[in-house]
C-alpha cells in the first residue's frame, strides 16, 4: 500500500507538473525494474531453504506441487532443499499427512534419478565393450593366418629349445591313443581300435626308454605324423568330453598307484642295500683275516698297551663289524688331534671280523695313539642270564617276530618289514653301549663314537666339559615338533605315560661323552635292565637302541653345543654346508652310508679323504671258504646262508 500511495502521489505530483511524464515512468518501470524484481525473487526462491514446520497446507499445496514438479528440470534442486530454506513465515505445515506425502514424492524422484544414471552407465559400458571387441577383430585380421593354421595339440613346439620336446610329444600321443583305444572298444569300433593299437605299438617300440631327442631313431617324425592322423580320425569319431575326462582320470589314478608301489619297492631296496656290506669291503676283510692268522702270535700285539687303563688319557669306545668304517673314525680322530699320543681307542667287533680289524690297524697304526681290539663273543659275563636283550633275542617269540610272522620278504611287501631283519637290531655290538662300565671298569670317562661318523676337529676339549652331574653328554636333536620322546615311545602305555614327558627333547647317539663314575653311582645299567625286561612284548618301543637310551638317560643327559655333532648326512640332502664345515663331528645316520653306492655324492668326500688306500686289496677271486664240514664255497659268499661250522678262509690252490 505504501508503494501504491507513493506511486499515486508521484502521479498526482507529475500530473500537476505536467501530465506527459507518467507514460515515461511506466515504461521505465516495466522495462527495467519489473524484470529486476522477478530475477531477484527467482534467485531467492532457488537458494533459500525451508523448515519442515514452515511449509503451508491447504491452498499452498498447489504451490508445493509446482515446486516439486520443477525439481525434475532444475537438477540438484529438491524439496529437501526447500524445506531447509529460510522462507517466509506464511509457508507453514498444517498437518503431518502432507509431510509424509511430500517425503514419498521426494524419495520417488531420487529413485528415478538413480535408475536413469545406472542405465546411462550400463549403456556406456556396453558401448566400450563393443569398441574393444571391434578393435580386437581388426587386430586379429593383421595376424598371418598361415601361422595360426600350424597349431595342433600334437605339433612339435619348434620354438621350445628343450632337448626332450619330441619325446614328450610322443608320450602325449601315446596317452591319448590309450584313451581312444579304450573308447573304441567300448563303442565297438574294431577297425579304428586295430589302427590305434598298431600305431601305439610302433610308438612304444620307437620310444623305448629314450629320454632325449638326440637318442631317437630317424624314423620317429614319420611315426609321429601317422599317429597324429589316426588320433585326428579317432577324435572325429569318438570324442566325448565326459568319456575322455573319465578315462584320463582313471589313468591318472592308476599311475599314482604305480608310483606309490615303486616308492615302496625303492625304499625296500635301499634298506636292503643299507644292511649289506659291499663286495669290496667284504673281500678286503677276508684277506686281512687270512693275513692276521698267518702272523706269529708275538706279532699280533699292539704297542702302548700300558695306556689302555690310564685315566689321564682320552679314551674312545667304538663298536663295529665294518673294518673300513672303523678305520675312518680312528684316522679322522688322530689326523685332527693336537697330540695323538694322548688318545686311546677301544674297539670291539665280532668273531668274524676280529682278525681283519686287528690286521688293519697292525698294517696302518694310528700314529702314536694306543689301540686295542676285542671280540664281543669273548665277554663271558655277557650272557642271557645277565643281559635281558640277549635273552630276548634268543627266544622263540623274538625269532618269530624278526624272521617269520607277518613279514613277507617280497619286494611288494615294501620296506616296513625289512627293517625287522636288519642285523644291527640282533647284534650285541649294538647293545653293548649300555655296558660301558662293565667293559671298561677302570676308566672314569669315555667318548662313545659310532662307526658312521667322521671327526673333523680336535676332540680333547670334550673331556673338560662340565656335565653338571649328568651321566651322558649329547647333542639334542629335537625341533619344534619332531624328535621328541613321543616319536620313539608308546605313550598309550601307562608305564611310559606316567614316567616321561612326551615333549621331552631327544638326543643323538653317535658322539656321547659318558661319565662312568656317575654311571655306576646311578646304576644306569640296572635302569636299562628294568625297562628292557618290561618291554619283552615290545609294547613300550619297537626297535633299536635309541628309545631305551632315551628312557635310561632321562633327566641324566647334559646338552652339548650343536657344533660338536651335526647329523643327517645319511638321509638329508639339504644339510647346510657351513654347519658341516664348522662341525667337530659329522654323522652319516640314515641308510645312505658313505661306503655304499647309494651314498649322497655331495657328502662322500668328507668321509673318503680319511681312507688310507695303501695296503688295501679289494679282490677276492683267488680265495675260497672252507667250512670244515665238507662245504667249500668260492668267494665272495653270503655268510648268513652258509653252515654254522665256519672254520677259516684260505688261499685257493
XYZ file of C-alpha atoms in Angstrom:
653
model
C 0.000 0.000 0.000
C 2.847 2.330 0.714
C 4.306 1.834 -2.700
C 0.892 2.350 -4.185
C 0.456 5.530 -2.311
C 3.897 6.640 -3.362
C 3.113 5.997 -6.973
C -0.233 7.691 -6.816
C 1.330 10.599 -5.091
C 4.034 10.681 -7.713
C 1.439 10.514 -10.440
C -0.592 13.265 -8.860
C 2.509 15.386 -8.490
C 3.588 14.760 -12.062
C 0.075 15.404 -13.281
C 0.253 18.659 -11.548
C 3.646 19.440 -13.003
C 2.965 18.095 -16.495
C 0.898 15.002 -17.494
C 3.381 13.927 -20.209
C 5.864 12.273 -17.691
C 3.628 9.413 -16.488
C 3.974 7.175 -19.561
C 7.734 7.528 -19.432
C 7.839 6.412 -15.787
C 5.638 3.405 -16.529
C 7.805 2.392 -19.459
C 10.957 2.592 -17.314
C 9.274 0.576 -14.538
C 8.125 -2.299 -16.737
C 11.276 -2.425 -18.832
C 13.887 -2.193 -16.053
C 12.550 -2.566 -12.540
C 9.969 -5.335 -13.100
C 12.457 -7.829 -14.665
C 14.950 -6.970 -11.935
C 12.429 -7.755 -9.207
C 11.445 -11.007 -10.947
C 15.005 -12.361 -11.202
C 15.925 -11.355 -7.666
C 12.868 -13.178 -6.404
C 13.741 -16.223 -8.527
C 17.249 -16.276 -7.035
C 15.861 -16.099 -3.536
C 13.494 -18.909 -4.393
C 16.202 -21.275 -5.581
C 18.767 -20.540 -2.864
C 16.607 -20.373 0.245
C 15.711 -23.394 2.451
C 12.520 -24.118 4.314
C 11.992 -25.581 7.722
C 9.690 -28.607 7.756
C 7.233 -26.859 10.071
C 7.070 -23.781 7.769
C 5.501 -25.495 4.707
C 1.834 -24.499 4.247
C -1.130 -26.775 3.673
C -4.463 -26.252 2.020
C -4.254 -23.589 -0.657
C -0.464 -23.582 -0.543
C -0.344 -27.255 -1.692
C -0.608 -26.209 -5.311
C 2.470 -24.059 -4.937
C 4.367 -27.028 -3.434
C 3.334 -29.262 -6.334
C 4.601 -26.693 -8.806
C 7.936 -26.517 -6.953
C 8.222 -30.329 -6.769
C 7.492 -30.651 -10.464
C 10.058 -28.030 -11.228
C 12.824 -30.028 -9.476
C 12.915 -32.521 -12.313
C 14.219 -29.845 -14.606
C 16.262 -27.999 -12.039
C 18.725 -30.859 -11.494
C 20.099 -30.759 -7.949
C 17.122 -28.702 -6.644
C 14.837 -30.829 -4.458
C 12.107 -30.493 -1.944
C 14.586 -31.167 0.846
C 16.461 -28.004 -0.090
C 13.249 -26.034 0.019
C 12.442 -27.379 3.437
C 15.791 -26.209 4.723
C 15.491 -22.704 3.244
C 14.550 -19.681 5.260
C 11.253 -18.998 3.532
C 8.503 -16.671 4.627
C 6.725 -17.414 7.848
C 3.435 -17.670 5.926
C 4.655 -21.076 4.484
C 3.522 -23.440 7.244
C 2.674 -27.166 7.512
C -0.767 -27.645 8.918
C -0.872 -31.492 9.043
C 1.518 -34.492 9.169
C -0.046 -36.254 6.157
C 1.168 -33.579 3.768
C 4.739 -34.005 5.140
C 4.658 -37.801 4.604
C 3.287 -37.379 1.113
C 5.960 -34.866 0.220
C 8.675 -37.181 1.620
C 7.394 -40.033 -0.549
C 7.343 -37.812 -3.595
C 10.935 -36.710 -2.962
C 12.110 -40.340 -2.487
C 10.452 -41.393 -5.743
C 12.171 -38.588 -7.585
C 15.565 -39.583 -6.177
C 14.963 -43.228 -7.137
C 14.091 -42.239 -10.688
C 17.314 -40.249 -10.948
C 19.367 -43.226 -9.681
C 17.764 -45.566 -12.206
C 18.412 -43.139 -15.006
C 22.081 -42.750 -14.051
C 22.535 -46.541 -13.751
C 21.009 -47.031 -17.194
C 23.355 -44.441 -18.611
C 26.413 -46.180 -17.081
C 25.343 -49.601 -18.404
C 24.880 -48.139 -21.824
C 28.349 -46.602 -21.657
C 29.876 -49.982 -20.603
C 28.145 -51.823 -23.450
C 29.438 -49.283 -25.901
C 33.005 -49.640 -24.524
C 32.862 -53.464 -24.802
C 31.678 -53.272 -28.371
C 34.526 -50.916 -29.199
C 37.104 -53.274 -27.617
C 35.708 -56.282 -29.477
C 35.788 -54.431 -32.749
C 39.396 -53.379 -32.090
C 40.395 -56.979 -31.298
C 38.771 -58.216 -34.502
C 40.653 -55.623 -36.509
C 43.964 -56.603 -34.869
C 43.371 -60.317 -35.486
C 42.944 -59.648 -39.191
C 46.541 -58.463 -39.325
C 47.912 -61.805 -37.940
C 49.287 -64.229 -40.518
C 46.680 -66.958 -40.934
C 49.382 -69.412 -42.036
C 50.906 -69.299 -38.554
C 47.541 -69.952 -36.931
C 46.917 -72.841 -39.286
C 50.055 -74.611 -37.990
C 48.635 -75.042 -34.498
C 47.819 -78.540 -33.311
C 47.763 -80.098 -29.879
C 50.221 -82.702 -31.212
C 52.580 -80.405 -33.084
C 56.230 -80.204 -32.132
C 56.993 -76.982 -30.320
C 59.762 -75.727 -32.611
C 60.041 -72.559 -30.565
C 60.978 -74.605 -27.485
C 64.687 -75.419 -27.150
C 64.120 -78.293 -24.700
C 66.046 -81.363 -25.844
C 63.163 -83.687 -24.971
C 60.263 -81.899 -26.697
C 59.809 -84.673 -29.279
C 59.942 -87.333 -26.571
C 57.264 -85.526 -24.609
C 55.149 -85.158 -27.753
C 55.294 -88.900 -28.372
C 54.332 -89.641 -24.783
C 51.352 -87.291 -25.064
C 50.268 -89.032 -28.258
C 50.535 -92.425 -26.602
C 48.404 -91.288 -23.667
C 45.617 -90.087 -25.971
C 45.943 -93.224 -28.095
C 45.276 -95.346 -24.994
C 42.256 -93.174 -24.158
C 40.730 -93.515 -27.642
C 41.626 -97.208 -27.753
C 39.559 -97.787 -24.626
C 36.646 -95.754 -26.006
C 36.860 -97.602 -29.359
C 36.472 -100.914 -27.540
C 33.505 -99.508 -25.652
C 31.783 -98.225 -28.811
C 32.586 -101.319 -30.905
C 34.870 -99.712 -33.495
C 37.143 -102.677 -34.370
C 38.852 -101.071 -37.386
C 39.761 -97.905 -35.506
C 40.722 -99.981 -32.479
C 43.131 -102.074 -34.548
C 44.665 -98.997 -36.153
C 45.167 -97.287 -32.795
C 46.694 -100.461 -31.349
C 49.111 -100.739 -34.263
C 50.260 -97.107 -34.054
C 50.600 -97.340 -30.266
C 52.907 -100.357 -30.525
C 55.020 -98.604 -33.147
C 55.411 -95.538 -30.931
C 56.262 -97.672 -27.902
C 58.986 -99.515 -29.838
C 60.369 -96.282 -31.259
C 60.417 -94.503 -27.902
C 61.547 -97.330 -25.622
C 63.452 -95.887 -22.641
C 64.651 -92.844 -24.556
C 64.732 -89.627 -22.537
C 66.296 -87.183 -25.032
C 65.506 -86.263 -28.618
C 69.079 -86.921 -29.705
C 68.646 -90.631 -28.935
C 65.521 -91.066 -31.099
C 65.578 -93.025 -34.364
C 65.384 -91.048 -37.606
C 62.016 -92.671 -38.410
C 60.330 -91.078 -35.384
C 58.977 -87.957 -37.198
C 57.102 -90.183 -39.664
C 55.626 -92.220 -36.801
C 54.537 -89.021 -35.052
C 52.805 -87.912 -38.251
C 50.987 -91.233 -38.689
C 49.941 -91.255 -35.042
C 48.625 -87.715 -35.394
C 46.494 -88.761 -38.348
C 44.905 -91.692 -36.563
C 44.301 -89.558 -33.473
C 42.539 -86.957 -35.618
C 40.328 -89.703 -37.070
C 39.607 -91.035 -33.572
C 38.701 -87.582 -32.358
C 36.187 -87.134 -35.171
C 34.528 -90.474 -34.496
C 34.870 -90.986 -30.744
C 35.420 -87.708 -28.929
C 33.166 -87.241 -25.950
C 34.291 -84.807 -23.278
C 32.827 -86.795 -20.387
C 34.274 -90.109 -21.595
C 37.732 -88.688 -22.304
C 37.847 -86.972 -18.922
C 36.833 -90.170 -17.161
C 39.483 -92.235 -18.954
C 42.218 -89.703 -18.208
C 41.200 -89.630 -14.552
C 41.329 -93.425 -14.361
C 44.779 -93.438 -15.987
C 45.991 -90.819 -13.515
C 44.793 -92.876 -10.559
C 46.480 -96.000 -11.950
C 49.737 -94.107 -12.466
C 49.513 -92.777 -8.911
C 49.151 -96.323 -7.543
C 52.137 -97.457 -9.586
C 54.261 -94.597 -8.271
C 53.272 -95.461 -4.714
C 54.175 -99.106 -5.261
C 57.511 -98.194 -6.823
C 58.314 -95.930 -3.880
C 57.711 -98.842 -1.513
C 59.965 -101.076 -3.564
C 62.628 -98.371 -3.789
C 62.649 -97.958 -0.017
C 62.783 -101.731 0.374
C 65.811 -101.985 -1.906
C 67.567 -99.038 -0.243
C 67.181 -100.703 3.163
C 68.370 -103.971 1.693
C 71.457 -102.210 0.349
C 71.983 -100.368 3.625
C 72.236 -103.551 5.670
C 74.730 -105.257 3.369
C 78.488 -104.939 3.178
C 79.824 -104.074 -0.297
C 81.690 -106.856 -2.052
C 84.992 -104.954 -1.998
C 84.949 -104.399 1.767
C 83.828 -107.981 2.273
C 86.755 -109.350 0.250
C 89.215 -106.982 1.922
C 88.071 -108.226 5.315
C 88.664 -111.839 4.302
C 92.142 -111.099 3.003
C 93.035 -109.278 6.223
C 91.721 -112.213 8.246
C 93.967 -114.630 6.358
C 96.998 -112.405 6.860
C 96.300 -111.981 10.570
C 96.099 -115.678 11.339
C 99.261 -116.317 9.331
C 101.154 -113.982 11.677
C 103.035 -115.495 14.607
C 101.366 -114.699 17.971
C 104.125 -112.321 19.100
C 103.454 -110.063 16.092
C 99.751 -109.741 16.747
C 100.178 -107.324 19.656
C 99.776 -103.532 19.507
C 102.253 -101.138 21.141
C 101.148 -98.880 24.008
C 99.183 -101.490 25.904
C 100.250 -99.809 29.168
C 98.000 -96.853 28.304
C 94.784 -98.833 27.952
C 93.674 -98.161 31.544
C 95.342 -94.813 32.168
C 92.523 -92.482 33.335
C 94.547 -89.379 32.464
C 94.359 -90.075 28.720
C 91.493 -89.589 26.263
C 89.628 -92.852 25.731
C 87.281 -93.703 22.854
C 84.852 -96.621 22.542
C 83.995 -97.892 19.056
C 81.851 -100.994 18.435
C 81.778 -102.095 14.780
C 81.913 -105.025 12.369
C 82.947 -102.779 9.422
C 86.737 -102.579 9.118
C 86.813 -99.706 6.650
C 84.286 -97.609 8.573
C 86.170 -98.114 11.847
C 89.427 -97.118 10.168
C 87.927 -93.801 9.014
C 86.745 -92.989 12.552
C 90.200 -93.662 14.008
C 92.116 -91.946 11.194
C 89.984 -88.803 11.242
C 90.295 -88.525 15.024
C 94.072 -88.885 15.006
C 94.670 -86.639 11.989
C 92.795 -83.800 13.696
C 94.233 -84.350 17.175
C 96.887 -81.973 18.501
C 98.747 -84.771 20.308
C 97.909 -88.290 19.132
C 99.921 -89.888 21.943
C 97.216 -88.926 24.457
C 94.438 -90.831 22.668
C 93.413 -94.426 23.286
C 90.976 -96.381 21.073
C 88.981 -99.312 22.405
C 87.465 -101.309 19.530
C 85.044 -104.193 19.935
C 83.978 -106.342 16.985
C 82.533 -109.803 16.379
C 84.301 -113.110 15.880
C 84.037 -112.954 12.091
C 85.822 -109.586 11.794
C 88.180 -109.845 14.769
C 91.201 -110.924 12.699
C 90.554 -108.360 9.956
C 90.148 -105.493 12.429
C 93.405 -106.358 14.175
C 95.325 -106.796 10.933
C 94.149 -103.492 9.511
C 95.500 -101.471 12.426
C 98.679 -103.521 12.579
C 99.285 -102.536 8.958
C 98.007 -98.970 9.471
C 98.898 -97.899 13.039
C 97.094 -94.718 14.190
C 100.141 -92.546 14.796
C 101.242 -92.561 18.410
C 97.788 -93.432 19.721
C 97.163 -96.677 21.557
C 94.640 -99.149 20.164
C 93.021 -102.301 21.473
C 90.673 -104.670 19.626
C 88.379 -107.114 21.473
C 85.955 -109.846 20.479
C 82.438 -109.397 21.898
C 81.943 -113.165 21.894
C 84.713 -113.493 24.482
C 82.867 -111.393 27.095
C 81.831 -114.266 29.332
C 79.799 -112.032 31.638
C 77.594 -111.013 28.681
C 75.149 -113.901 28.763
C 71.395 -114.392 28.648
C 71.067 -114.767 32.416
C 72.557 -111.290 32.944
C 71.501 -109.438 29.803
C 67.727 -109.178 29.131
C 68.064 -108.218 25.479
C 70.308 -111.211 24.802
C 67.755 -113.495 26.441
C 65.002 -111.927 24.342
C 66.991 -112.234 21.116
C 67.448 -115.951 21.774
C 63.765 -116.556 22.496
C 61.493 -118.309 20.007
C 58.989 -115.442 20.068
C 61.647 -112.912 19.101
C 62.897 -115.092 16.249
C 59.315 -115.450 15.070
C 58.856 -111.683 15.289
C 62.032 -110.832 13.408
C 62.127 -113.585 10.809
C 58.773 -115.197 10.139
C 55.451 -113.919 11.335
C 53.648 -111.491 9.062
C 56.883 -110.304 7.481
C 56.983 -111.437 3.834
C 60.260 -110.931 2.034
C 58.915 -109.986 -1.390
C 59.542 -106.593 -2.958
C 55.837 -105.830 -2.974
C 55.789 -106.036 0.810
C 57.828 -102.823 0.911
C 60.410 -101.613 3.385
C 58.439 -101.616 6.616
C 59.031 -105.344 7.115
C 62.662 -105.456 6.045
C 63.748 -103.295 8.969
C 62.818 -106.072 11.382
C 65.540 -108.250 9.881
C 68.321 -105.678 9.991
C 71.287 -107.394 11.690
C 72.042 -104.359 13.832
C 68.887 -104.992 15.877
C 70.050 -108.537 16.622
C 73.745 -107.834 17.192
C 75.049 -107.423 20.703
C 77.547 -104.914 19.313
C 74.609 -102.560 19.042
C 73.504 -103.083 22.644
C 76.979 -103.102 24.183
C 76.763 -99.318 24.718
C 74.636 -99.960 27.825
C 77.503 -101.919 29.453
C 80.413 -99.472 29.208
C 81.425 -99.673 32.927
C 81.444 -103.465 32.668
C 83.613 -103.387 29.538
C 85.973 -100.676 30.894
C 85.807 -100.925 34.703
C 88.925 -98.824 35.403
C 88.014 -95.772 33.303
C 86.305 -92.635 34.619
C 85.185 -91.086 31.314
C 84.867 -92.396 27.792
C 83.749 -90.892 24.480
C 81.456 -93.222 22.559
C 81.631 -92.969 18.742
C 79.500 -94.660 16.074
C 81.273 -96.149 13.064
C 79.387 -93.914 10.581
C 80.894 -90.645 11.829
C 83.853 -88.533 10.722
C 85.876 -86.417 13.152
C 86.893 -83.032 11.740
C 88.364 -81.237 14.774
C 90.380 -81.945 17.878
C 88.047 -83.540 20.456
C 90.186 -83.145 23.562
C 88.061 -80.217 24.834
C 85.154 -82.610 25.370
C 86.867 -84.117 28.408
C 86.845 -80.700 30.107
C 83.109 -80.075 29.521
C 81.241 -79.933 32.838
C 78.348 -82.400 32.611
C 76.889 -80.873 35.813
C 76.354 -84.223 37.499
C 74.745 -85.815 34.450
C 75.847 -89.154 33.037
C 75.515 -88.526 29.311
C 76.721 -85.532 27.297
C 74.993 -85.413 23.899
C 73.707 -83.028 21.236
C 69.927 -82.596 21.315
C 68.074 -83.278 18.067
C 64.572 -82.018 18.776
C 62.947 -79.162 16.897
C 59.599 -77.523 17.499
C 57.580 -80.681 16.875
C 59.904 -83.550 15.991
C 62.493 -85.853 17.594
C 60.783 -85.653 20.931
C 60.006 -88.579 23.200
C 56.548 -89.206 21.727
C 58.221 -90.051 18.398
C 60.039 -93.032 19.888
C 57.939 -94.260 22.809
C 54.402 -95.589 23.149
C 52.642 -93.042 25.358
C 49.408 -95.032 25.327
C 51.194 -97.390 27.704
C 50.584 -96.277 31.315
C 54.175 -97.018 32.383
C 55.503 -94.657 29.714
C 52.785 -92.026 30.191
C 53.346 -91.580 33.929
C 57.150 -91.738 33.796
C 58.112 -89.431 30.905
C 57.211 -86.136 29.293
C 56.108 -86.699 25.665
C 57.596 -83.306 24.719
C 60.979 -84.038 26.288
C 63.811 -83.384 23.865
C 65.509 -86.293 22.132
C 69.251 -86.526 21.630
C 71.603 -88.407 19.332
C 73.800 -91.433 19.734
C 76.986 -91.214 17.693
C 79.158 -88.949 19.798
C 78.424 -89.233 23.518
C 80.569 -88.343 26.484
C 79.813 -90.744 29.348
C 80.826 -90.135 32.961
C 81.389 -93.708 34.113
C 81.683 -92.725 37.799
C 78.206 -91.190 37.781
C 77.001 -94.135 35.684
C 77.959 -96.536 38.459
C 76.503 -94.327 41.206
C 73.122 -94.098 39.495
C 73.151 -97.745 38.340
C 72.400 -96.855 34.721
C 72.777 -100.462 33.561
C 70.232 -101.522 36.178
C 67.759 -98.895 34.903
C 68.274 -100.207 31.378
C 67.669 -103.802 32.517
C 64.440 -102.790 34.260
C 62.919 -101.165 31.195
C 64.232 -103.831 28.806
C 62.519 -106.525 30.901
C 59.271 -104.537 30.808
C 59.483 -104.348 27.006
C 59.716 -108.077 26.360
C 56.420 -107.962 24.449
C 57.598 -104.807 22.569
C 54.748 -102.609 23.813
C 56.941 -99.748 25.098
C 59.045 -99.332 21.944
C 59.652 -101.416 18.843
C 63.235 -101.439 17.639
C 66.710 -100.049 18.098
C 68.797 -98.691 20.952
C 67.783 -95.032 20.893
C 64.363 -95.484 22.608
C 65.836 -97.427 25.552
C 68.677 -94.895 25.615
C 66.199 -92.007 25.940
C 64.468 -93.849 28.754
C 67.638 -94.905 30.572
C 69.269 -91.464 30.478
C 66.055 -89.482 31.073
C 66.925 -86.340 33.090
C 70.530 -87.575 33.114
C 71.677 -86.034 29.790
C 73.588 -82.780 29.516
C 73.081 -80.969 26.164
C 76.259 -80.195 24.235
C 76.676 -77.378 21.735
C 75.215 -78.166 18.305
C 78.540 -77.658 16.551
C 80.005 -80.700 18.285
C 77.816 -83.114 16.342
C 75.980 -82.474 13.035
C 73.669 -85.238 11.847
C 71.739 -86.123 8.703
C 74.427 -86.811 6.094
C 72.959 -90.267 5.505
C 69.433 -89.157 4.648
C 69.094 -85.360 4.436
C 70.288 -83.775 1.161
C 69.868 -80.225 2.480
C 72.220 -80.079 5.466
C 73.752 -76.618 5.488
C 77.317 -76.731 4.195
C 78.525 -74.163 6.722
C 77.225 -76.376 9.545
C 79.148 -79.320 8.126
C 82.356 -77.313 7.769
C 82.121 -75.980 11.333
C 81.178 -79.298 12.956
C 83.603 -81.252 15.130
C 81.864 -84.492 14.125
C 79.610 -85.210 11.135
C 77.289 -88.204 11.253
C 76.046 -90.269 8.301
C 72.999 -91.522 10.171
C 70.416 -92.992 7.820
C 70.545 -95.580 5.049
C 72.888 -93.719 2.694
C 76.173 -94.680 4.310
C 79.314 -93.221 2.686
C 80.765 -96.675 1.888
C 77.644 -97.639 -0.131
C 76.868 -96.882 -3.767
C 73.646 -95.160 -2.721
C 75.529 -92.577 -0.629
C 74.921 -88.919 -1.431
C 77.817 -87.771 -3.590
C 77.866 -84.254 -2.158
C 78.770 -85.593 1.314
C 81.011 -88.525 0.406
C 84.261 -86.545 0.158
C 84.156 -85.722 3.885
C 84.497 -89.463 4.511
C 86.729 -90.715 1.695
C 89.571 -88.286 2.405
C 90.348 -90.236 5.605
C 90.706 -93.617 3.870
C 94.255 -94.925 3.766
C 94.333 -96.627 0.380
C 97.694 -98.347 0.749
C 97.652 -101.998 1.860
C 94.097 -102.312 0.544
C 93.282 -105.211 -1.779
C 89.626 -105.428 -2.694
C 89.995 -108.548 -4.880
C 88.990 -111.978 -3.673
C 88.960 -114.002 -6.866
C 91.723 -116.341 -5.612
C 90.083 -117.174 -2.259
C 87.694 -119.861 -1.162
C 85.998 -120.673 2.117
C 86.401 -123.999 3.868
C 83.589 -124.520 6.366
C 85.188 -127.636 7.819
C 82.149 -129.837 7.274
C 82.515 -130.834 3.684
C 81.327 -127.462 2.346
C 83.619 -125.326 0.190
C 82.427 -122.090 -1.387
C 84.249 -119.776 -3.776
C 84.315 -116.179 -2.645
C 82.572 -113.836 -2.360
C 79.936 -115.580 -0.274
C 76.926 -114.564 1.775
C 77.837 -115.873 5.222
C 74.310 -115.694 6.545
C 73.238 -118.543 4.234
C 76.217 -120.826 4.939
C 76.609 -123.555 7.626
C 77.456 -122.566 11.158
C 80.674 -124.655 11.158
C 82.801 -121.902 9.614
C 86.475 -122.520 10.224
C 88.753 -120.486 8.009
C 89.373 -118.631 4.774
C 92.395 -119.952 2.912
C 94.104 -119.125 -0.389
C 92.835 -121.029 -3.387
C 95.384 -123.559 -4.622
